[in-house]
Coordinates of C-alpha atoms and ligand atoms in Angstrom, one line a residue:
X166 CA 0.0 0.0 0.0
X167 CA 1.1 3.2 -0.9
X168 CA 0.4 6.2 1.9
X169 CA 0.5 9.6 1.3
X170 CA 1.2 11.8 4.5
X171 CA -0.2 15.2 4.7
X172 CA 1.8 17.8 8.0
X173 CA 0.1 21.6 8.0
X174 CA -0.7 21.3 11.8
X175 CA 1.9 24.9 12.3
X176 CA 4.6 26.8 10.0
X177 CA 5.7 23.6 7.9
X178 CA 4.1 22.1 4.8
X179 CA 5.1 18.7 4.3
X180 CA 4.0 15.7 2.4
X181 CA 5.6 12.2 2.3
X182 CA 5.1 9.1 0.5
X183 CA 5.5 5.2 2.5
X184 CA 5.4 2.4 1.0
X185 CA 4.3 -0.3 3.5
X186 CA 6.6 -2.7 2.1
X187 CA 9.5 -0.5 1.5
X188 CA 9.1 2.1 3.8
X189 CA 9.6 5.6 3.4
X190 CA 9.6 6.5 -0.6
X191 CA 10.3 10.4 -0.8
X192 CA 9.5 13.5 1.3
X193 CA 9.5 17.1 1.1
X194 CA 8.7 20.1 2.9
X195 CA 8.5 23.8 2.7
X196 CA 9.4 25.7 6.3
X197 CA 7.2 29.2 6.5
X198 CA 9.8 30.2 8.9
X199 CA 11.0 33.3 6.8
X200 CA 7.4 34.3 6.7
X201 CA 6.7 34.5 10.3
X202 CA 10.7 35.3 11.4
X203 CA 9.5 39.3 10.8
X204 CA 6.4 38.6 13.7
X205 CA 8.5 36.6 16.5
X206 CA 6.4 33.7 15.7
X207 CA 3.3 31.8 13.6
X208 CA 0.9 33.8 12.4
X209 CA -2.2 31.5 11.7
X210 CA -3.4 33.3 8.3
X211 CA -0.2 33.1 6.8
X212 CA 0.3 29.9 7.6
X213 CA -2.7 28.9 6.4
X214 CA -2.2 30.8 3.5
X215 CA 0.7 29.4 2.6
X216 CA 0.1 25.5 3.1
X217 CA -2.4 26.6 0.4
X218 CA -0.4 27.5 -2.1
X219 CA 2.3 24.7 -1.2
X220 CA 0.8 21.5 -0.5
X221 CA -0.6 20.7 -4.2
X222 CA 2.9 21.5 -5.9
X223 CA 4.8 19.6 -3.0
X224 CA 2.5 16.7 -3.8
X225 CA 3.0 16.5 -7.2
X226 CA 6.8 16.5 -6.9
X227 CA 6.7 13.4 -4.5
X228 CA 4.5 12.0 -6.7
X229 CA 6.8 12.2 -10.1
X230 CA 9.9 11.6 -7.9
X231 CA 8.4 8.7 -6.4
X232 CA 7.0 7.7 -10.3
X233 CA 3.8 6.9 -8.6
X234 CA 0.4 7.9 -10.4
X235 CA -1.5 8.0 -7.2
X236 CA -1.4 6.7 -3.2
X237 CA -4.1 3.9 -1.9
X238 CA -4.5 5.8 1.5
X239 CA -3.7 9.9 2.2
X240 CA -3.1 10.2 6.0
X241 CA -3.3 14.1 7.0
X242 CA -2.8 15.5 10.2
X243 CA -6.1 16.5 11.8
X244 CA -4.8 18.0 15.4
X245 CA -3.6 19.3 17.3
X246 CA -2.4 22.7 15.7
X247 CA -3.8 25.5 14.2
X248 CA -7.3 25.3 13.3
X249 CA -7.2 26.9 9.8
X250 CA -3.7 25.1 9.1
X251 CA -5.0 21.7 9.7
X252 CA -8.0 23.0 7.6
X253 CA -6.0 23.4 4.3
X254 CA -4.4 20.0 4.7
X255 CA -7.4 18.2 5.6
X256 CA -9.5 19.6 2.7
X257 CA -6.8 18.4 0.4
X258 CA -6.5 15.3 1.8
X259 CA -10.8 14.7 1.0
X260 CA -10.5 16.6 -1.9
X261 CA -8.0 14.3 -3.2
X262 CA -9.2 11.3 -1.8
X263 CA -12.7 12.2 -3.6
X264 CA -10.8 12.3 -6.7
X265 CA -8.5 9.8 -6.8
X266 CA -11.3 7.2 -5.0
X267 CA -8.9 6.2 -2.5
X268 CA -9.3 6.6 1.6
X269 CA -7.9 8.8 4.2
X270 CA -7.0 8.5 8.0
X271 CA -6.7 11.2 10.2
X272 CA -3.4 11.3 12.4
X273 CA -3.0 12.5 15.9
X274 CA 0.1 15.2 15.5
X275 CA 1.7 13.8 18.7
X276 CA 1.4 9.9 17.7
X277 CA 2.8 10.9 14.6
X278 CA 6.2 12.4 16.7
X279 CA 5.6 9.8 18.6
X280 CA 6.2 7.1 15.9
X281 CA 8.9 9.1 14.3
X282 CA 11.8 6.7 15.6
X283 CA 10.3 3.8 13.8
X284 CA 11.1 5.8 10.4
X285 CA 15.1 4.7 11.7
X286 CA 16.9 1.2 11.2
X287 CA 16.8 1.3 15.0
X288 CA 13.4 1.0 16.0
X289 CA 12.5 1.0 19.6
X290 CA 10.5 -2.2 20.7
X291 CA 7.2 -1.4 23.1
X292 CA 6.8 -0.7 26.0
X293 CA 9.2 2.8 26.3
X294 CA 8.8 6.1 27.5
X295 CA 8.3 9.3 25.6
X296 CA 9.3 11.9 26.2
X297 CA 7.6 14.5 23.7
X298 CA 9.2 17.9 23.8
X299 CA 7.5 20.6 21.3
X300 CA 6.6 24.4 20.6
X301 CA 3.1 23.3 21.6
X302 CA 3.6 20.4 24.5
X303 CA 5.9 18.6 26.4
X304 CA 4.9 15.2 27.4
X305 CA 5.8 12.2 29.1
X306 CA 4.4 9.5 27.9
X307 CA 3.8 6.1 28.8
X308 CA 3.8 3.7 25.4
X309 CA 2.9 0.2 25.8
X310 CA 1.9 -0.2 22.2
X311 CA 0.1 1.8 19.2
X312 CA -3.0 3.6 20.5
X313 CA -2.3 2.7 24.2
X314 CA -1.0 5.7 25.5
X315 CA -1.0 7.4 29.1
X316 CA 0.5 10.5 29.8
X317 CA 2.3 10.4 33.0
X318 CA 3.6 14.1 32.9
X319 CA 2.6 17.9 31.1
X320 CA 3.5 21.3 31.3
X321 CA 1.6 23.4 33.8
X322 CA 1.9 26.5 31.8
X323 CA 4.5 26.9 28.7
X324 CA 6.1 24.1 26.6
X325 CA 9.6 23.8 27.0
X326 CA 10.0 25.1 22.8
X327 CA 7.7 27.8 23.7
X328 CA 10.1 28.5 26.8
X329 CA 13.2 28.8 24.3
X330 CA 11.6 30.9 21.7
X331 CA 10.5 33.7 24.1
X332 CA 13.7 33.7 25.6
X333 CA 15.4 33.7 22.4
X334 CA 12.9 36.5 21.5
X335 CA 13.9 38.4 24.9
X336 CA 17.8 38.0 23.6
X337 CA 16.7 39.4 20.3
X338 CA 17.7 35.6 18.3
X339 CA 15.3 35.2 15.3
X340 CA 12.7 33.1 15.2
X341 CA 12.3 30.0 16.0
X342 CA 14.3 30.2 18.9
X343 CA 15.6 27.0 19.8
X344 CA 18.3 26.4 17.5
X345 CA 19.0 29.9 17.9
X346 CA 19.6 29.3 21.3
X347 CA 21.9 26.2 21.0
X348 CA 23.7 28.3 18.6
X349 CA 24.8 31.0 20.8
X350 CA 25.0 28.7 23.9
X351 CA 27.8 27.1 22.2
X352 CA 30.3 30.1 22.6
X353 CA 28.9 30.9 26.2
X354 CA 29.1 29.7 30.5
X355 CA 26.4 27.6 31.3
X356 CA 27.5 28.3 34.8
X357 CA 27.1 32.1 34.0
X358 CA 23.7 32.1 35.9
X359 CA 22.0 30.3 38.2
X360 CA 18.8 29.5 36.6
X361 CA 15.6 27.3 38.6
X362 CA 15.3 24.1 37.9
X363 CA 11.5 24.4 37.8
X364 CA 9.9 21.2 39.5
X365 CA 12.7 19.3 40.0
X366 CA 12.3 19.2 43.7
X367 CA 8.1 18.7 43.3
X368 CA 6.5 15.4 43.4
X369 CA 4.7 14.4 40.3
X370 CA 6.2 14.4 36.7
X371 CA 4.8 17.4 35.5
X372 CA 7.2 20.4 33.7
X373 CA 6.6 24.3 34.3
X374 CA 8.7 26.8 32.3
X375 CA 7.2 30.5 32.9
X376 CA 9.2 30.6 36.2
X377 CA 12.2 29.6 34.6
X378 CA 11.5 32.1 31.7
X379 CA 10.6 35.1 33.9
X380 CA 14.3 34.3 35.5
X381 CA 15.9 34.9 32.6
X382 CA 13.5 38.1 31.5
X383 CA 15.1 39.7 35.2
X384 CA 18.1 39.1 34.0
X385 CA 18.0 40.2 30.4
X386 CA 16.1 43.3 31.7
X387 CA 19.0 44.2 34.1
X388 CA 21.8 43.6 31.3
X389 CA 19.9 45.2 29.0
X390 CA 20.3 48.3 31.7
X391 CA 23.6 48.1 32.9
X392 CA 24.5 48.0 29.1
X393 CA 26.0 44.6 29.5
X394 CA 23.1 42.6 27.3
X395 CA 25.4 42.0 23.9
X396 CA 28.5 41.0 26.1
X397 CA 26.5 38.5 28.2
X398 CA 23.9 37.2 25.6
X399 CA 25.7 33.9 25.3
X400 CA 26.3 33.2 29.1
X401 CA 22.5 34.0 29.1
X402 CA 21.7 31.5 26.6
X403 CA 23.8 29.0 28.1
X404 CA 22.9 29.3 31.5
X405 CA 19.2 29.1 30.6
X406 CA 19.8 25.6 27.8
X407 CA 21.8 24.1 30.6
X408 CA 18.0 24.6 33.2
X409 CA 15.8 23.7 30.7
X410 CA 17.5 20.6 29.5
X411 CA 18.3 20.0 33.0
X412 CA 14.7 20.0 34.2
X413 CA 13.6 17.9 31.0
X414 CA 16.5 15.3 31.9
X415 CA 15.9 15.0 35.3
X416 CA 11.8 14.3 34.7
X417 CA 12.6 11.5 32.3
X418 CA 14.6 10.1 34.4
X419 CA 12.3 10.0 37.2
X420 CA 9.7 9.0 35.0
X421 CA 12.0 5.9 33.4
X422 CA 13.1 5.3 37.2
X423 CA 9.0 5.4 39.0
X424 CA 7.4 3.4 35.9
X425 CA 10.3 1.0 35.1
X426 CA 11.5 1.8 31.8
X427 CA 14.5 0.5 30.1
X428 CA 13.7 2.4 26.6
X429 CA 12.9 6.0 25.9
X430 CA 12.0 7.6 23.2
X431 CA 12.8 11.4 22.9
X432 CA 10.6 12.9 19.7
X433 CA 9.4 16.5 18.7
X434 CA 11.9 20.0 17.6
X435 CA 13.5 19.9 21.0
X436 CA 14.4 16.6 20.6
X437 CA 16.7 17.9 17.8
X438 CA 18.7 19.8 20.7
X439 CA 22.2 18.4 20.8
X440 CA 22.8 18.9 24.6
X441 CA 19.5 17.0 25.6
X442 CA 20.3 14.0 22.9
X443 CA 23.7 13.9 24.5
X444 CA 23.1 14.5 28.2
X445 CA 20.0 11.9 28.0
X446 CA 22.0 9.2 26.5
X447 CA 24.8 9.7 29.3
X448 CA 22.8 9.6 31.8
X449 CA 19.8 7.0 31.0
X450 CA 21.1 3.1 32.1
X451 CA 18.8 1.9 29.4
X452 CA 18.6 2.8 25.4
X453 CA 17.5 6.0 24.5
X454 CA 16.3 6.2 20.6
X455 CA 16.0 9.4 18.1
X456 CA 14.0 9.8 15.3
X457 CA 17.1 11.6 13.0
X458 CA 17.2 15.8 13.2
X459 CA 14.4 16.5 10.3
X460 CA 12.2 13.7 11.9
X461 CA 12.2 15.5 15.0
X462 CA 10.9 18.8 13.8
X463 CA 7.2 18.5 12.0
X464 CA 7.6 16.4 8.8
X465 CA 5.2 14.6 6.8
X466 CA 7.2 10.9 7.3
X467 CA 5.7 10.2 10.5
X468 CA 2.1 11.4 9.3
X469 CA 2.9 9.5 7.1
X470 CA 4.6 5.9 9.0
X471 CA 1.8 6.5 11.6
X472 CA -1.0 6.3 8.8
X473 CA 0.7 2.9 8.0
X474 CA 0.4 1.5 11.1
X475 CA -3.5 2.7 10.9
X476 CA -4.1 1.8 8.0
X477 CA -6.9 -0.4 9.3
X478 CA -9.1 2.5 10.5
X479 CA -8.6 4.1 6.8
X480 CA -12.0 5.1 5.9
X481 CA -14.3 6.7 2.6
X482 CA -14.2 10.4 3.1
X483 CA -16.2 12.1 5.4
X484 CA -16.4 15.2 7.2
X485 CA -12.8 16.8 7.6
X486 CA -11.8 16.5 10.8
X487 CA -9.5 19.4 12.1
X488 CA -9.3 19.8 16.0
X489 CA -7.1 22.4 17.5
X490 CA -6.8 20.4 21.1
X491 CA -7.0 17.0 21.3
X492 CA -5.5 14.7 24.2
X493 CA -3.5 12.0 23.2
X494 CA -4.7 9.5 25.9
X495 CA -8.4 9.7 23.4
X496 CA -7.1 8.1 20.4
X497 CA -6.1 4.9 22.4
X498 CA -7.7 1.9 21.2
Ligands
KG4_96 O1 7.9 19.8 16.6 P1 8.1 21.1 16.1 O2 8.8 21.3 14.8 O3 6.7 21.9 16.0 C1 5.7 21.8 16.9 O4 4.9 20.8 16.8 O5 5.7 22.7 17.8 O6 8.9 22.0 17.3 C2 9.2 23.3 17.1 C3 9.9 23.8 18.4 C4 10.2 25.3 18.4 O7 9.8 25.8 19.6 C5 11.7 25.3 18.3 O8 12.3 26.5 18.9 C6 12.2 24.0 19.0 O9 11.2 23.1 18.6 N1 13.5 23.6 18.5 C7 14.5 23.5 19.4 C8 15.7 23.1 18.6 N2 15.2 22.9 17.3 C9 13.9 23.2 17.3 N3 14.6 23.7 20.7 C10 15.9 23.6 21.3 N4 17.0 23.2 20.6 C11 16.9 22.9 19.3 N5 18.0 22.5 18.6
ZN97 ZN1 5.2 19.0 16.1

């Protein structure tokens, strides 16, 4: 069976083609980023705008690359994410269905990071941890198979990729932050500042990032007036990576420790962060497995790998389906 995956939950457009004998076939993806670097972040009509005029062409290309006339299933992303975003790609996705008189499967955005490692020669084996780190969530979660998923920690307030871009927008980095961030950090102390490790002393497994961000702001805001802001920015950034990753390190491994897990699984753009691949791998016992760098950020592979593995629920067109929240723990089976 050949599956088309459809990604316009945020600021990527991205289509893939699996093949569910010989796995992944082509993909592509266009990144809005330069679109929204002049707001500090997504704007929603642009993005929508953009998947618009982007998915059909992006389609067409996988399509010839891939010498393939047509897919048997289209698997689209239907939530969570911006409403009109996941509009656009789940209109295609019927429209295209409709014509080609084949069926589609809508994909939980989170499954799909979380199934992102099994795009790799390494695939982890159920049960494992997750740890799902995102602009829009970061999770722990509990996998013991597809579709039976609990979440054993969230954020209270921001995700931790939310946490880097406003601090990267506070440093004046470009948008999106993270990378920017690990960027900088590289040239700076991490010892610089002492930044909270937020929750790290709490019971429970859950992450909170404003009162590590509002740290830093009191910080920036004093450099910024003793005129010391450019010379410092990199001990800044540093200081704050080395919290952050410290907090998300230390709940995984509470997590792993409390709920017995010898794999985990660490998925989603802050996964692509080099000090928390590194730091994790150092200090987890067990095996810890990545989906490689683009397969962390949104792509349309594990839309499209996660439409394989559902490709029993693929179904005749209906009603789009586009949700803008949608828990993780309701798609279980
Ligand atoms: O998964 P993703 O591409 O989109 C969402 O579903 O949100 O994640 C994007 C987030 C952004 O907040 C971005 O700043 C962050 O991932 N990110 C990083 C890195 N690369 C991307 N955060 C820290 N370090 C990185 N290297
Ligand atoms: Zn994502």
């Amino acid at each position: 069976m050949y599956i088309l995956g459809i990604e316009t939950s945020c600021d990527e457009t991205a289509v893939a083609l699996f093949d569910t004998n010989k796995g992944l076939l082509a993909h592509s993806l266009r990144s809005q980023i330069a679109l929204h670097a002049p707001y500090g972040g997504v704007v929603p009509e642009i993005a929508s705008r953009d998947h618009l005029r982007c998915l059909l062409p992006l389609i067409k290309k996988i399509l010839v690359e891939a010498k393939l006339k047509k897919p048997d299933v289209i698997a689209y992303t239907a939530g969570p994410g911006l409403i009109g975003a996941l509009m656009v790609g789940g209109g295609l996705a019927n429209g295209l269905a409709l014509a080609w008189q084949c069926k589609v499967i809508p994909i939980h955005h989170m499954e799909g990071h979380l199934l992102a490692p099994m795009l790799e020669e390494e695939k982890p084996e159920y049960p494992f941890l997750a740890l799902l780190v995102s602009g829009g969530h970061s999770l722990l979660v509990s996998v013991k198979g597809l579709g039976d998923y609990k979440v054993l920690g969230t954020t209270l307030d921001d995700a931790i990729g939310e946490a880097f871009d406003k601090v990267a927008k506070l440093l004046n980095l470009s948008y999106p932050g993270g990378p920017e961030i690990a960027k900088i950090a590289e040239y700076g102390d991490s010892n610089a500042y002492s930044f909270p490790r937020p929750m790290l002393k709490k019971p429970g497994l859950n992450f909170s990032f404003s009162g590590l961000k509002t740290a830093v702001m009191l910080v920036v805001r004093q450099a910024e007036k003793d005129g010391t802001i450019e010379k410092n920015k990199s001990d800044i950034a540093a200081s704050f990576q080395k919290a952050a990753i410290e907090t998300l390190i230390g709940r995984t491994l509470k997590a792993a420790k409390l709920h017995n897990f010898d794999r985990i699984v660490v998925a989603g753009g802050v996964g692509a962060n080099i000090m928390l691949r590194k730091n994790l791998k150092a200090s987890f016992e067990g095996t810890v497995f990545y989906p490689r760098h683009e397969f962390c950020t949104d792509n349309a592979a594990m839309i499209a790998i996660a439409g394989a593995y559902r490709i029993a629920e693929a179904q005749e067109i209906d009603e789009i389906k586009a949700t803008a929240r949608w828990s993780l723990e309701s798609i279980n089976t």
